[in-house]
Amino acid sequence: MASTLQAPERGGGTTSSPRSGGGPGRSWVARTRPWLLLAPGLLVLAVLMLWPLVRVVLFSLQDYGLREIVSGEPNWIGLGNYTEVLTSSQLWAVVLPNTVGFAVIAVTATVAFGTAVAVLLASLGTVWRTIVSSCIMAAWAMPAVTGTYVWVWIFDADRGVFNHVLQALGLQDAPVNWFTDRWSFYAIVLLNIVHHGFPFVAVTVLAALLGVPRELLEAAEMDGAGPWRRFFSIIVPQLRQVFAVVVIMSTIWDFKVFAQVFLMPGGAGTNREVLNLGVWSYVESFGQNRYGFGSAIAVLLTVMLLVVTAVYVRTILKEDEL
Amino acid sequence: MSALSLRRPTRRAQAGKAVAVALLLVFTLFPAYWMLVSAFDAKAGLQTSFVPAEPTLDHFRFVLTEGGFDVFLRNSAIVALATVLVSALLALLASVAVARFRFRFRTQILLMVLVVQMVPLEALVIPLFVQVRNLQLLETLLGLVIVYVALALPFGIWMLRGFVAAVPVELEEAAYIDGASWGRMFRSVLLPLVAPGLVATSIFSFITAWNEFLFAMTLLGGATEHYTVAIGLRSFFGQFSNQWGAIMAASTIITVPVMIFFIMVQRKLAAGLTSGAVKG
């Protein structure tokens, strides 16, 4: 199954099993060599990823503000920050729906649209497939920052092309500020995220689609299965693992949407209706200098993502050992 | 003949497909198109038209000469190149270790590499801000490079390990039989064969550093002279009005090189992503 997804470079299933030694013989050098090779990278990851992760948990248990940063004196308050986060109406009414609700909708939309595009691409001839996939790559390549600014410009209240066209068509009398309302704000974020995220899904699913054995499809068609039936009964089961990967990767990305919200009008904290977990954590930390409280929010976000990651790791490990 | 539908397509199906492709291309390309139109239109921000009403290069001239964007571009180039060099070296060494050797804790280390990729940057930004501050590297490009190397590393290890594993072990063994040392084998056999993967990984980490927003904003603070392009863009936002022509011209300068890179490495990128994600 996984063979449909292999890089073309790794021809003929050469899962060249890693060996115990580097060179001939099993000298001390050969045994320590992997560790020598790993040391610099592991050191960087430990100091800049793992230690900060530990520290964010430690910060979340403190009243950590500017004073504590400067003095370096910890000010432990136990679970106080967590109590405040979890009892805040802001969390349940605004931030969590904005984060989780948005992620669910965005993942569904991205995966459904990406898959539809993959099916379309698979049905095209080689030339058009190359042309269209190159264009799709352009959408993927647009950096989050510039992509977001373009969408902001398109929906700009006074001079945006969207309002302009609506007015020209007579659908609306005066320009509307689409960024003040929570729903239309997130509709624009959704458009931005789907536009930026569907190419990954399309390219990955396409690679897998092209690997589905034709015999299966032909046999199903002989048996009288229509296109929808063929898609859901043959292709979807064949692509189960690929779908698991794209769904989980998209989930992880869509949970921690930051720049796409932060850079929109009101998204940097002035409009508290549109806060999500990531922006809320940032605003509390760097806007209010409440680093402990912001850390507690960040820990909450991390725990939610680690649960998703655990599912991801399990899905992969089921098929293949690392 | 298509991959999914096996019958000869009808004329109506063909037309439907053409419409679908057209709509897809419009949706995909419209933001980039609108960015370009606004960047080249002298009246950008005053009116909107689907072709530049008064074509001009003034916005580009402005951002590069008066807007200070040349400085931001230089900063970004320095940061991104340093990130690529250091992270590619570290990732290559680590990926050889995990792809070519069996040792204790190998699986655990791979799992850790996988897990740290999922850690939200928002969780790391507070402790890293404090750490970089304690090192007195706040508002310096070096502080940013150190963080970006860490961000690019897990993906680099994960992606390169697929490429290293794809090099047949027999080639290595042949080198030993010819009397080569491990270091010699690494340079003459492994490195050339992994080079395409190294290029793809490098481009990916270049783009990560080029596009990154959150850490650049947090760690560079008010040091405008050290701003990278991703945060330098904000200088064209005024309190009362935004210079949309300048913003779109600067966005074009940031985006177009990345697009060209992406289209160049699209095959390698997709292969690396899928092999790293599913197997490797």
Coordinates of C-alpha atoms in Angstrom, one line a residue, chain B residues 47-257:
Chain B
Q47 CA -9.4 52.7 -7.6
T48 CA -9.5 49.1 -8.6
S49 CA -9.4 47.9 -12.2
F50 CA -8.6 44.5 -13.5
V51 CA -5.7 45.8 -15.6
P52 CA -3.3 48.5 -14.4
A53 CA -5.0 51.8 -15.2
E54 CA -1.7 53.6 -15.2
P55 CA 1.1 51.1 -15.5
T56 CA 4.2 52.2 -13.6
L57 CA 7.2 50.9 -11.7
D58 CA 7.0 53.7 -9.1
H59 CA 5.8 51.4 -6.3
F60 CA 8.9 49.2 -6.8
R61 CA 11.2 52.2 -7.0
F62 CA 9.6 53.6 -3.8
V63 CA 9.9 50.5 -1.7
L64 CA 13.5 49.8 -2.8
T65 CA 14.9 53.3 -2.5
E66 CA 12.8 55.2 0.0
G67 CA 10.8 52.5 1.7
G68 CA 13.9 50.8 3.3
F69 CA 12.9 47.5 1.7
D70 CA 16.4 47.0 0.3
V71 CA 17.6 46.7 3.9
F72 CA 14.9 44.2 4.8
L73 CA 15.8 42.1 1.7
R74 CA 19.4 42.0 2.7
N75 CA 18.6 41.0 6.2
S76 CA 16.3 38.3 5.0
A77 CA 18.9 37.0 2.5
I78 CA 21.6 36.9 5.3
V79 CA 19.2 35.1 7.8
A80 CA 17.9 32.6 5.2
L81 CA 21.3 31.7 3.8
A82 CA 22.8 31.2 7.2
T83 CA 19.8 29.1 8.2
V84 CA 20.2 27.0 5.1
L85 CA 23.9 26.4 5.5
V86 CA 23.8 25.4 9.2
S87 CA 20.6 23.4 9.1
A88 CA 21.5 21.5 5.9
L89 CA 24.8 20.4 7.5
L90 CA 23.2 19.3 10.8
A91 CA 20.3 17.6 9.1
L92 CA 22.5 15.7 6.7
L93 CA 24.7 14.4 9.5
A94 CA 21.7 13.4 11.6
S95 CA 19.8 11.8 8.7
V96 CA 22.8 9.6 7.8
A97 CA 22.9 8.5 11.4
V98 CA 19.2 7.5 11.5
A99 CA 19.1 6.1 7.9
R100 CA 22.3 4.1 7.9
F101 CA 23.0 2.9 11.4
R102 CA 21.1 0.8 13.9
F103 CA 21.7 2.0 17.5
R104 CA 19.9 2.2 20.8
F105 CA 17.2 4.9 21.0
R106 CA 17.1 5.3 17.2
T107 CA 13.3 4.9 17.1
Q108 CA 12.9 7.2 20.1
I109 CA 15.0 9.8 18.5
L110 CA 13.0 9.6 15.2
L111 CA 9.8 9.9 17.2
M112 CA 11.1 12.9 19.0
V113 CA 12.0 14.5 15.6
L114 CA 8.5 13.8 14.4
V115 CA 6.9 15.2 17.5
V116 CA 8.9 18.4 17.7
Q117 CA 7.6 19.2 14.2
M118 CA 4.1 19.4 15.6
V119 CA 4.9 21.7 18.5
P120 CA 3.1 25.0 17.9
L121 CA 5.5 27.9 17.5
E122 CA 3.2 29.9 19.8
A123 CA 4.3 27.6 22.6
L124 CA 8.0 28.0 21.9
V125 CA 7.9 31.8 21.4
I126 CA 7.7 32.8 25.1
P127 CA 10.5 30.6 26.4
L128 CA 12.7 31.3 23.4
F129 CA 12.1 35.0 23.8
V130 CA 13.4 34.7 27.3
Q131 CA 16.3 32.4 26.3
V132 CA 17.4 34.7 23.4
R133 CA 17.0 37.7 25.8
N134 CA 19.3 36.0 28.4
L135 CA 21.9 35.4 25.7
Q136 CA 21.6 39.1 24.9
L137 CA 20.8 38.3 21.3
L138 CA 17.4 40.0 21.2
E139 CA 17.1 42.4 18.2
T140 CA 20.0 40.7 16.4
L141 CA 20.0 38.6 13.2
L142 CA 22.1 35.9 14.9
G143 CA 19.4 35.3 17.5
L144 CA 16.9 34.8 14.7
V145 CA 19.2 32.4 12.8
I146 CA 19.7 30.2 15.8
V147 CA 15.9 29.8 16.2
Y148 CA 15.3 29.2 12.5
V149 CA 18.0 26.5 12.4
A150 CA 16.0 24.7 15.1
L151 CA 12.7 25.2 13.2
A152 CA 14.1 23.9 9.9
L153 CA 16.0 20.9 11.4
P154 CA 13.3 18.4 12.2
F155 CA 11.8 18.6 8.7
G156 CA 15.3 18.5 7.2
I157 CA 16.2 15.3 9.1
W158 CA 12.9 13.7 8.2
M159 CA 13.1 14.6 4.5
L160 CA 16.8 13.8 4.0
R161 CA 16.5 10.5 5.7
G162 CA 14.3 9.2 2.9
F163 CA 16.9 10.3 0.3
V164 CA 19.8 8.8 2.2
A165 CA 17.9 5.5 2.6
A166 CA 17.3 5.4 -1.1
V167 CA 21.1 5.2 -1.8
P168 CA 21.9 1.5 -2.3
V169 CA 24.1 0.1 0.4
E170 CA 26.0 -1.9 -2.3
L171 CA 27.5 1.3 -3.6
E172 CA 28.9 2.1 -0.1
E173 CA 30.2 -1.4 0.2
A174 CA 31.9 -1.2 -3.1
A175 CA 33.7 1.9 -1.9
Y176 CA 35.0 0.1 1.2
I177 CA 36.2 -2.8 -1.0
D178 CA 38.1 -0.3 -3.0
G179 CA 39.8 0.7 0.2
A180 CA 38.0 4.0 0.9
S181 CA 37.6 5.2 4.5
W182 CA 34.1 6.1 5.8
G183 CA 34.8 9.8 5.4
R184 CA 36.0 9.2 1.8
M185 CA 32.9 7.1 1.1
F186 CA 30.7 9.9 2.5
R187 CA 32.2 12.5 0.3
S188 CA 32.5 10.5 -2.9
V189 CA 29.5 8.2 -2.8
L190 CA 26.8 9.4 -0.4
L191 CA 27.0 13.1 -0.8
P192 CA 26.7 13.3 -4.6
L193 CA 23.7 10.9 -4.6
V194 CA 21.9 12.7 -1.8
A195 CA 22.6 16.1 -3.4
P196 CA 19.2 16.5 -5.1
G197 CA 17.5 15.9 -1.7
L198 CA 19.9 18.3 -0.1
V199 CA 18.9 21.0 -2.7
A200 CA 15.2 20.4 -2.1
T201 CA 15.6 20.5 1.7
S202 CA 17.7 23.6 1.5
I203 CA 15.1 25.4 -0.6
F204 CA 12.5 24.4 1.9
S205 CA 14.5 25.8 4.9
F206 CA 15.3 28.9 2.9
I207 CA 11.6 29.5 2.4
T208 CA 10.9 28.8 6.1
A209 CA 13.4 31.5 7.1
W210 CA 12.3 33.8 4.3
N211 CA 8.6 33.7 5.2
E212 CA 8.7 33.3 9.0
F213 CA 6.7 36.0 10.8
L214 CA 6.1 35.2 14.5
F215 CA 9.7 34.9 15.7
A216 CA 10.9 37.7 13.5
M217 CA 8.3 40.0 15.0
T218 CA 9.0 38.9 18.6
L219 CA 12.8 38.6 18.6
L220 CA 13.6 41.7 16.5
G221 CA 11.2 44.0 18.4
G222 CA 11.8 47.6 17.6
A223 CA 15.1 47.1 15.8
T224 CA 13.7 48.2 12.4
E225 CA 17.2 48.2 10.8
H226 CA 17.3 44.4 11.4
Y227 CA 13.8 43.7 10.1
T228 CA 13.3 40.8 7.7
V229 CA 10.9 41.2 4.7
A230 CA 8.0 39.3 6.4
I231 CA 7.8 42.0 9.1
G232 CA 9.2 44.9 7.2
L233 CA 6.1 44.8 5.1
R234 CA 4.2 46.2 8.0
S235 CA 6.0 49.5 7.7
F236 CA 3.8 50.4 4.8
F237 CA 0.7 50.3 6.9
G238 CA -0.1 53.8 8.1
Q239 CA -2.2 54.8 11.0
F240 CA -4.9 56.2 8.8
S241 CA -4.2 54.8 5.3
N242 CA -2.3 52.0 3.9
Q243 CA 0.0 52.3 0.9
W244 CA -1.5 49.4 -1.0
G245 CA 0.6 50.0 -4.1
A246 CA 3.8 49.8 -2.0
I247 CA 2.6 46.8 0.0
M248 CA 1.7 44.9 -3.1
A249 CA 5.0 45.8 -4.8
A250 CA 6.9 44.6 -1.8
S251 CA 4.8 41.5 -1.6
T252 CA 5.6 40.8 -5.2
I253 CA 9.3 41.1 -4.5
I254 CA 9.0 38.6 -1.6
T255 CA 6.7 36.1 -3.3
V256 CA 7.9 35.7 -6.9
P257 CA 11.3 34.1 -6.1

